[in-house]
Short mmCIF file of C-alpha atoms in Angstrom, two decimals:
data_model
loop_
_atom_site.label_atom_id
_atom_site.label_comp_id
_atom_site.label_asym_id
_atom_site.label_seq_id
_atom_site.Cartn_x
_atom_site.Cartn_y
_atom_site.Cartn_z
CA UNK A 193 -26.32 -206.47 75.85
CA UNK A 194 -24.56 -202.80 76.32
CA UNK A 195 -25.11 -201.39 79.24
CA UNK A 196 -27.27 -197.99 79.46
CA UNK A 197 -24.18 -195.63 80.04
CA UNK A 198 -22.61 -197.66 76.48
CA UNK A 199 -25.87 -196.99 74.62
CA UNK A 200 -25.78 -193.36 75.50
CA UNK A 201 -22.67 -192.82 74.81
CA UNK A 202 -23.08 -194.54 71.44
CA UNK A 203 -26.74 -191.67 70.70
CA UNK A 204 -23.90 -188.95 71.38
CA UNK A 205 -21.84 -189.86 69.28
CA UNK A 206 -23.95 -190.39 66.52
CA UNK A 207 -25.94 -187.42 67.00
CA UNK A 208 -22.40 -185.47 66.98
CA UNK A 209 -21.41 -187.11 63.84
CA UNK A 210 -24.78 -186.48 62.08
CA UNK A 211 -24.40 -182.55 63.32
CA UNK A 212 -20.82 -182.56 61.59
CA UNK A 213 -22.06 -184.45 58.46
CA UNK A 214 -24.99 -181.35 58.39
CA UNK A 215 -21.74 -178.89 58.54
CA UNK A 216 -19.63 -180.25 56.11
CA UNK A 217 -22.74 -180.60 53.67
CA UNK A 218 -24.07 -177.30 54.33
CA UNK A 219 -20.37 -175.71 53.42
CA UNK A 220 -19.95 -177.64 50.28
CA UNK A 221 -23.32 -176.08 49.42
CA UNK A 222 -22.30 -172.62 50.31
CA UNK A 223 -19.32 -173.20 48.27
CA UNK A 224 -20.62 -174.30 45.30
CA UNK A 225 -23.52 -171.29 45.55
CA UNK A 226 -20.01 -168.96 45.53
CA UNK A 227 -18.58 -171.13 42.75
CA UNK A 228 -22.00 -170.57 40.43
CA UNK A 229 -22.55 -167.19 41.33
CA UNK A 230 -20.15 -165.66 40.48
CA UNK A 231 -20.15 -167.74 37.48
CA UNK A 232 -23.37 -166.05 36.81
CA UNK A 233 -22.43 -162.75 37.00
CA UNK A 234 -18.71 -162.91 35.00
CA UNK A 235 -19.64 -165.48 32.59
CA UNK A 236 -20.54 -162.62 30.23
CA UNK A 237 -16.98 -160.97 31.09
CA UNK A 238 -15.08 -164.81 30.55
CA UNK A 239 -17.08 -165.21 27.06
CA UNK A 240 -15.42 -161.52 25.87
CA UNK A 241 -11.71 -161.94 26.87
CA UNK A 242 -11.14 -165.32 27.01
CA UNK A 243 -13.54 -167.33 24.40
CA UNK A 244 -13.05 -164.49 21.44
CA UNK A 245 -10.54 -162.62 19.91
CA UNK A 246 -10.01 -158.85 20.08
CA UNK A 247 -12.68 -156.45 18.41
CA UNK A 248 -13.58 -157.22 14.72
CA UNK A 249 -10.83 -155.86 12.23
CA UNK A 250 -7.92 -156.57 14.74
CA UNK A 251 -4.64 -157.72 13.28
CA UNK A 252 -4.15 -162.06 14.30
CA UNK A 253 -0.57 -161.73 15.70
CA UNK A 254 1.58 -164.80 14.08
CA UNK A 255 1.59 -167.73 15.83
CA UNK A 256 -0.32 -166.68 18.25
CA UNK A 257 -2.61 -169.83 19.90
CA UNK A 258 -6.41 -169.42 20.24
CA UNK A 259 -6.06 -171.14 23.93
CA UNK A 260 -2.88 -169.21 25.50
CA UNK A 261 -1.00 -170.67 28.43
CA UNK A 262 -2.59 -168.26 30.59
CA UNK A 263 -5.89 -168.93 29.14
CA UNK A 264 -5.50 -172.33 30.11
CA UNK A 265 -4.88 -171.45 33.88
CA UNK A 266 -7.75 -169.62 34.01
CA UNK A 267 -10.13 -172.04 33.05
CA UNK A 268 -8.39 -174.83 35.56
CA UNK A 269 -8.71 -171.62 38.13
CA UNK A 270 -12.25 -171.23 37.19
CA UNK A 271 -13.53 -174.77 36.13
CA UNK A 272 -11.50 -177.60 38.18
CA UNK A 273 -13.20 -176.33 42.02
CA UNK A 274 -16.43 -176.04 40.58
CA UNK A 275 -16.28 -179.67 39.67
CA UNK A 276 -14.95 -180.70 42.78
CA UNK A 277 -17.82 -178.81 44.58
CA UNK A 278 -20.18 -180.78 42.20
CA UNK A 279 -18.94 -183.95 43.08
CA UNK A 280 -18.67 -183.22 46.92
CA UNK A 281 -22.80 -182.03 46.83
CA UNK A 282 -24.03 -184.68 44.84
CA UNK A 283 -21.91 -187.58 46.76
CA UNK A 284 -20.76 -189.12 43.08
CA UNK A 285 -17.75 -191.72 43.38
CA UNK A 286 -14.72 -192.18 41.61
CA UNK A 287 -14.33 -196.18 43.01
CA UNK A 288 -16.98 -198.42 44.38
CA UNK A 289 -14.24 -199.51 47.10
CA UNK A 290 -15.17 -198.44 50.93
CA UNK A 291 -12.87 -195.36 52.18
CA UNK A 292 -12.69 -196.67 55.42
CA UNK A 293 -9.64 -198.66 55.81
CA UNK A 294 -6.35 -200.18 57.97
CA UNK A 295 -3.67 -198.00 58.57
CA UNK A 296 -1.61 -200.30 55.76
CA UNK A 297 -3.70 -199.47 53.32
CA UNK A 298 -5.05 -196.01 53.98
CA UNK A 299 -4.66 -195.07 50.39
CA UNK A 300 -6.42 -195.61 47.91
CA UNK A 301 -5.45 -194.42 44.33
CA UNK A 302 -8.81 -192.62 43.81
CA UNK A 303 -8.27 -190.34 46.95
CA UNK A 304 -5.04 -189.80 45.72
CA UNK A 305 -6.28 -188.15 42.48
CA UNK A 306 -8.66 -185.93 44.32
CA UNK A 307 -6.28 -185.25 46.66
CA UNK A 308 -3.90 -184.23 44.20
CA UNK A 309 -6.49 -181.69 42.30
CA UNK A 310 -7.50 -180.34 45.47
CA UNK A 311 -3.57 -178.83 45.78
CA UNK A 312 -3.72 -177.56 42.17
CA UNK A 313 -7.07 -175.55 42.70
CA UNK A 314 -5.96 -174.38 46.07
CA UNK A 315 -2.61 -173.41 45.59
CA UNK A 316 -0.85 -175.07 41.77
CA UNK A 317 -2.63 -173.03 39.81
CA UNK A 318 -3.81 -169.55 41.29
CA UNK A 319 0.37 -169.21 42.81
CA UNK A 320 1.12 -170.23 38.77
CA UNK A 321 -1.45 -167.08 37.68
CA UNK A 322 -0.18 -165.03 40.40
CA UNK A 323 3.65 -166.09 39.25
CA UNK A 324 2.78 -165.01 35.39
CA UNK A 325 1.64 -161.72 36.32
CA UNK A 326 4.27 -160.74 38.82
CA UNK A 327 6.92 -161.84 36.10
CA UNK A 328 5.04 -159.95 33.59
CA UNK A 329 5.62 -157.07 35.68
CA UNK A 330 9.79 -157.53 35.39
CA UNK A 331 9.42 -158.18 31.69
CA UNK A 332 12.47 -159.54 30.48
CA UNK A 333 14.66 -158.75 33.82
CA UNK A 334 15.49 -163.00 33.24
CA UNK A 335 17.36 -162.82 37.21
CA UNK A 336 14.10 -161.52 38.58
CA UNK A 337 12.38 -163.83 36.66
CA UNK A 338 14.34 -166.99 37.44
CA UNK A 339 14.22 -166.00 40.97
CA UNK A 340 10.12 -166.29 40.90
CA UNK A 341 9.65 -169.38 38.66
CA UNK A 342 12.26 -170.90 41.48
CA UNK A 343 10.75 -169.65 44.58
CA UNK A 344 6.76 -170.89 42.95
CA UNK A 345 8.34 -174.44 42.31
CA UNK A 346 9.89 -174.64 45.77
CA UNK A 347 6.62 -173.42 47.41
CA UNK A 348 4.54 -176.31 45.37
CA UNK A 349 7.18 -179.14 46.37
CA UNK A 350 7.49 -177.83 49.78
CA UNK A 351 3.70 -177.86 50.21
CA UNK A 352 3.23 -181.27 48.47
CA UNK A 353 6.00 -183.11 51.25
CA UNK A 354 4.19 -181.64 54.10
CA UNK A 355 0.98 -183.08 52.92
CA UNK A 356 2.41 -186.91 52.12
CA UNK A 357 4.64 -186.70 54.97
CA UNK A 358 2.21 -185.40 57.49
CA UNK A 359 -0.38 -188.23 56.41
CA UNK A 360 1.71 -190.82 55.46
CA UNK A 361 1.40 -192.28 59.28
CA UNK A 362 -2.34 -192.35 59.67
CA UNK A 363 -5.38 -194.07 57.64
CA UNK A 364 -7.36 -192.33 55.73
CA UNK A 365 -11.25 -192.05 57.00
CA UNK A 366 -14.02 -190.71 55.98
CA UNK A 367 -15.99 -192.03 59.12
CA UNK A 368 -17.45 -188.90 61.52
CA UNK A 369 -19.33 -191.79 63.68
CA UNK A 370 -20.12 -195.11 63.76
CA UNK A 371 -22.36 -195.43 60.87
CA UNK A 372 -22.22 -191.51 59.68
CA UNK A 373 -19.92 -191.49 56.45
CA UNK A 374 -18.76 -188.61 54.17
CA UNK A 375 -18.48 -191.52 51.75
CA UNK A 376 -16.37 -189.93 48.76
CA UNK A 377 -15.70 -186.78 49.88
CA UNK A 378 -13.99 -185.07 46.77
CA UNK A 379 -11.95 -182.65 48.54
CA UNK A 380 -10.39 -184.58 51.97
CA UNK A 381 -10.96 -187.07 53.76
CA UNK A 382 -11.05 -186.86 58.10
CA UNK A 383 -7.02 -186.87 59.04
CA UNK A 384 -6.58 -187.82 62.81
CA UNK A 385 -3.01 -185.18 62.31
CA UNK A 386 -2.62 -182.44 64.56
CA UNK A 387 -0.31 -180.95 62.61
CA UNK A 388 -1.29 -180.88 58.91
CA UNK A 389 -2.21 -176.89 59.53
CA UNK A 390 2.03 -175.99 58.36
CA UNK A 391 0.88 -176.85 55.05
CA UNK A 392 -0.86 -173.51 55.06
CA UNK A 393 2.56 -171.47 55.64
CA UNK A 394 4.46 -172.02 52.90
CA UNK A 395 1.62 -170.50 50.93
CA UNK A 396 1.30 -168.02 53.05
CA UNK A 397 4.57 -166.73 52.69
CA UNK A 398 4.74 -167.43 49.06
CA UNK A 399 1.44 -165.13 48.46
CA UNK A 400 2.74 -162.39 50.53
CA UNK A 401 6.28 -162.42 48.57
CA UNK A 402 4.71 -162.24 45.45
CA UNK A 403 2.53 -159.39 46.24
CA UNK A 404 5.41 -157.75 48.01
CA UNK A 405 7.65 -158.02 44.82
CA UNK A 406 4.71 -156.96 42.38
CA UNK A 407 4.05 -153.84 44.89
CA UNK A 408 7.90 -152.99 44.19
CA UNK A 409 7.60 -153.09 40.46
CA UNK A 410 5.19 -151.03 39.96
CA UNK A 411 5.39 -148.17 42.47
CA UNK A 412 8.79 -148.46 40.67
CA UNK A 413 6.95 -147.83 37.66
CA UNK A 414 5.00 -145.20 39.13
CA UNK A 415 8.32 -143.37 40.49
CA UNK A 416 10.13 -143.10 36.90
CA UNK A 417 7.22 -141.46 35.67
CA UNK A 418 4.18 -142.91 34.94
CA UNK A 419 1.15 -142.30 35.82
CA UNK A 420 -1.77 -144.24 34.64
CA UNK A 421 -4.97 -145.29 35.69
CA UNK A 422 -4.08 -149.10 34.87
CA UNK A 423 -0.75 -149.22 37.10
CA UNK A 424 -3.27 -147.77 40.09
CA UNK A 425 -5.69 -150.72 39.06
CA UNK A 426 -3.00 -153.48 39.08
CA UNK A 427 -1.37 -152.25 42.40
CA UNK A 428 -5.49 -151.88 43.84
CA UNK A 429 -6.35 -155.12 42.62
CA UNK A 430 -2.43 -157.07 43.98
CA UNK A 431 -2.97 -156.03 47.00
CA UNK A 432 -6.63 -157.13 47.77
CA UNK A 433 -5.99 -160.46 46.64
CA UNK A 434 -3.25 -160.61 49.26
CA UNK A 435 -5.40 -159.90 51.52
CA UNK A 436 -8.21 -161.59 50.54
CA UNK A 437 -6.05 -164.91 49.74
CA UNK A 438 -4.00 -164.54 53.35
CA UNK A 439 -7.45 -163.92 55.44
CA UNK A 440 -8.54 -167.08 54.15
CA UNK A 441 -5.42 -169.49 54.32
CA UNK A 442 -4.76 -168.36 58.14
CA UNK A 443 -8.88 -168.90 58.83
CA UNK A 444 -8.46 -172.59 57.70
CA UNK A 445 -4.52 -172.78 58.94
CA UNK A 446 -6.52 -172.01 62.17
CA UNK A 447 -9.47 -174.81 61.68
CA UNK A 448 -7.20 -177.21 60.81
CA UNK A 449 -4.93 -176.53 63.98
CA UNK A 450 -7.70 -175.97 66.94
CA UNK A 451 -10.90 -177.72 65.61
CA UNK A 452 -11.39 -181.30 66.29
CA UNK A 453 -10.77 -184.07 63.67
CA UNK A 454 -13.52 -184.46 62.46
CA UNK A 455 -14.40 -180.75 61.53
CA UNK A 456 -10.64 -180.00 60.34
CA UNK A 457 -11.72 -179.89 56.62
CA UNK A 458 -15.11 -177.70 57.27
CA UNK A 459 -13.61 -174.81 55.71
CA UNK A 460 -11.93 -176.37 52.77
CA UNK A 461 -15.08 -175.73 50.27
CA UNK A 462 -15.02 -171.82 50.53
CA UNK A 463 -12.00 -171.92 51.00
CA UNK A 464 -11.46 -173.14 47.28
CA UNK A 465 -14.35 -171.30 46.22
CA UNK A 466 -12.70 -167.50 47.24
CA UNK A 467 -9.41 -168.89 45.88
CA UNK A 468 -10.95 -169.22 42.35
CA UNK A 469 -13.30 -166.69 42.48
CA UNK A 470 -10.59 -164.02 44.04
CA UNK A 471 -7.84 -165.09 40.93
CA UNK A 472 -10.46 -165.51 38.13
CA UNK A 473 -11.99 -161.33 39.27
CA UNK A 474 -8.25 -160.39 39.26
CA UNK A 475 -7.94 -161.59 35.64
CA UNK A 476 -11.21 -160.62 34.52
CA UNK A 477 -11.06 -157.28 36.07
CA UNK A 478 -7.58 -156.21 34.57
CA UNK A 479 -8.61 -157.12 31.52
CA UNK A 480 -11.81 -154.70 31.65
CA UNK A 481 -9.23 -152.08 32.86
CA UNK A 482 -6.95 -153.02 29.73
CA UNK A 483 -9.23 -152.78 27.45
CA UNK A 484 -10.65 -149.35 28.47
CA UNK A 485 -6.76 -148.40 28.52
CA UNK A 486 -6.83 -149.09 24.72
CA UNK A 487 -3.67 -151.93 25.78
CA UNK A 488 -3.39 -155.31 25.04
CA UNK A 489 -3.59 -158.30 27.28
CA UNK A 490 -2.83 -161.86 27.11
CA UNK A 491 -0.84 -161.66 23.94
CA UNK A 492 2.16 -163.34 23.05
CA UNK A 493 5.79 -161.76 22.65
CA UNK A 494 5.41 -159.06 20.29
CA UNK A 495 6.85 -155.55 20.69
CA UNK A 496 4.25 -154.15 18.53
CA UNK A 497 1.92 -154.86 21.26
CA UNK A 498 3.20 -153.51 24.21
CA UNK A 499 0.93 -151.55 26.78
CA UNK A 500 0.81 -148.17 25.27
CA UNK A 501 1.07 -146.44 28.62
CA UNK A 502 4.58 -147.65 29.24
CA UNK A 503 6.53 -147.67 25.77
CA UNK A 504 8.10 -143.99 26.55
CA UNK A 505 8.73 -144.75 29.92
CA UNK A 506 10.31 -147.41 29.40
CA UNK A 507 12.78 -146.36 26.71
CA UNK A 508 13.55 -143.30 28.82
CA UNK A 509 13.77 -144.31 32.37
CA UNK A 510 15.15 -148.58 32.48
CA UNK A 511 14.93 -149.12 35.49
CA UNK A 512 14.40 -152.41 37.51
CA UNK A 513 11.64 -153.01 35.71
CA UNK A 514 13.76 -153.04 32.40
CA UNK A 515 11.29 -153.27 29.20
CA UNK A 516 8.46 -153.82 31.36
CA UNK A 517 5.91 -156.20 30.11
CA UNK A 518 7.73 -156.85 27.02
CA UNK A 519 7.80 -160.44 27.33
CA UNK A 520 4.44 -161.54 29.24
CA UNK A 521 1.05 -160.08 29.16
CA UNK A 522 -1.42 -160.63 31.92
#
């Protein structure tokens, strides 16, 4: 039989591990709330810009795809962490295989998968939105260009190593206690690493950059000449998603570095959700403001569709934001 001091030891523990299974619960609910929300109050705006086509009477532009590559990001942006969120609440299962494993087979292909969405709705696909729209800002400058579409792949390899080679060492768990399981857990499972908070600096520095760069293209803009309501927007709107976006990578590059193992992922679920939310209001919102501008978003190459606002700037003042927009629309 165990001895008192064993058996009390054991009631700790498991009354620990049933407080951190509350947490992580409780957060994937407040995540998912975010997630729906929000939902609830753009859906209207989503249905407008990105389910129809312009007002009625508007000229199709040839070849132009109903479901642009942009389009496409947004939904993933919008669509792929609400699912995860779903599946995290409601405790559904890929496998029928326990998580719980030895350190040789830590693994398993269905945590994989998960694990491999979770990178595309945290960073893949927001840094790929955030990439189109700074690039849309150089137009067809094609160094500038080629400069961001390297730096975004580097960032997404860079960020992909650190997570396999920080956690190829240690077994994969979703075990808080003897007995108390996250079974499934869509997002993460509990890593014993102490250092899997660097994956949160290439980000980081990749978010800043970008908003750094944008920033310089259009208070270039703004210096040659113009002066429009929808550069203000943009520039408004850049730099609060760097903020909000920074904010919450160093909060959970923080978590994940001073909070025990077992409550290293606690953040994870809001942090997606003001990831997707903050990227899918930037897009929605710019394409109010574009719309009130009288200009055209989200259409393909076409110079009979540039933003109205900067066609005489543009041919008068080239700059090093040569023909500006001319070959991306956000």
């Amino acid at each position: 039989m165990s001895s008192p001091a064993a058996l009390a030891a054991l009631q700790k523990e498991l009354v620990h591990g049933y407080d951190n299974l509350i947490t992580f619960r409780m957060c994937n609910i407040a995540g998912l709330t975010l997630l729906v929300y929000d939902l609830l109050l753009t859906v209207d705006m989503e249905v407008r810009h990105f389910w129809k086509w312009e007002t009625s009477g508007a000229v199709r532009p040839r070849g132009r795809e109903h479901f642009s590559f942009l389009r496409i990001l947004f939904f993933m942006n919008r669509y792929l962490p609400l699912a995860t969120q779903i599946l995290n609440v409601v405790g559904s299962v890929l496998v029928a295989a326990p998580l719980q494993t030895d350190g040789t087979q830590g693994r398993i292909w269905s945590q994989q998968i998960l694990a491999f969405t979770a990178i595309l709705e945290w960073f893949a696909v927001p840094a790929c939105i955030v990439l189109y729209r700074t690039c849309a800002l150089y137009g067809r400058n094609r160094q500038v260009i080629f400069g961001l579409v390297s730096f975004y792949l580097t960032a997404v390899v860079v960020t992909i190593l650190i997570v396999v080679l920080t956690l190829r060492k240690y077994s994969v768990s979703a075990e808080l206690a003897p007995g108390v399981n996250l079974n499934f857990h869509a997002c993460h499972s509990v890593s014993p690493s102490q250092t899997l908070y660097t994956v949160f600096i290439t980000p980081l520095i990749y978010d800043v950059t970008l908003c750094v760069v944008a920033v310089y293209a259009l208070v270039d803009l703004r210096r040659r000449g113009t002066n429009s309501y929808l550069l203000q927007a943009m520039a408004q709107h850049t730099i609060a998603y760097c903020i909000v976006i920074t904010i919450a990578d160093s909060t959970n590059l923080i978590i994940y570095a001073a909070a025990e193992s077992a409550l290293r992922h606690v953040f994870d679920p809001l942090m997606f959700a003001i990831v997707s939310i903050s990227c899918s209001r930037l897009l929605l919102h710019l394409r109010e403001v574009g719309d009130r501008s009288g200009a055209e978003f989200f259409s393909e190459v076409s110079p009979e569709h540039e933003l109205s606002v900067l066609r005489s700037m543009r041919a008068e003042h080239p700059g090093v934001v040569d023909r500006a927009f001319g070959g991306m629309y956000f």
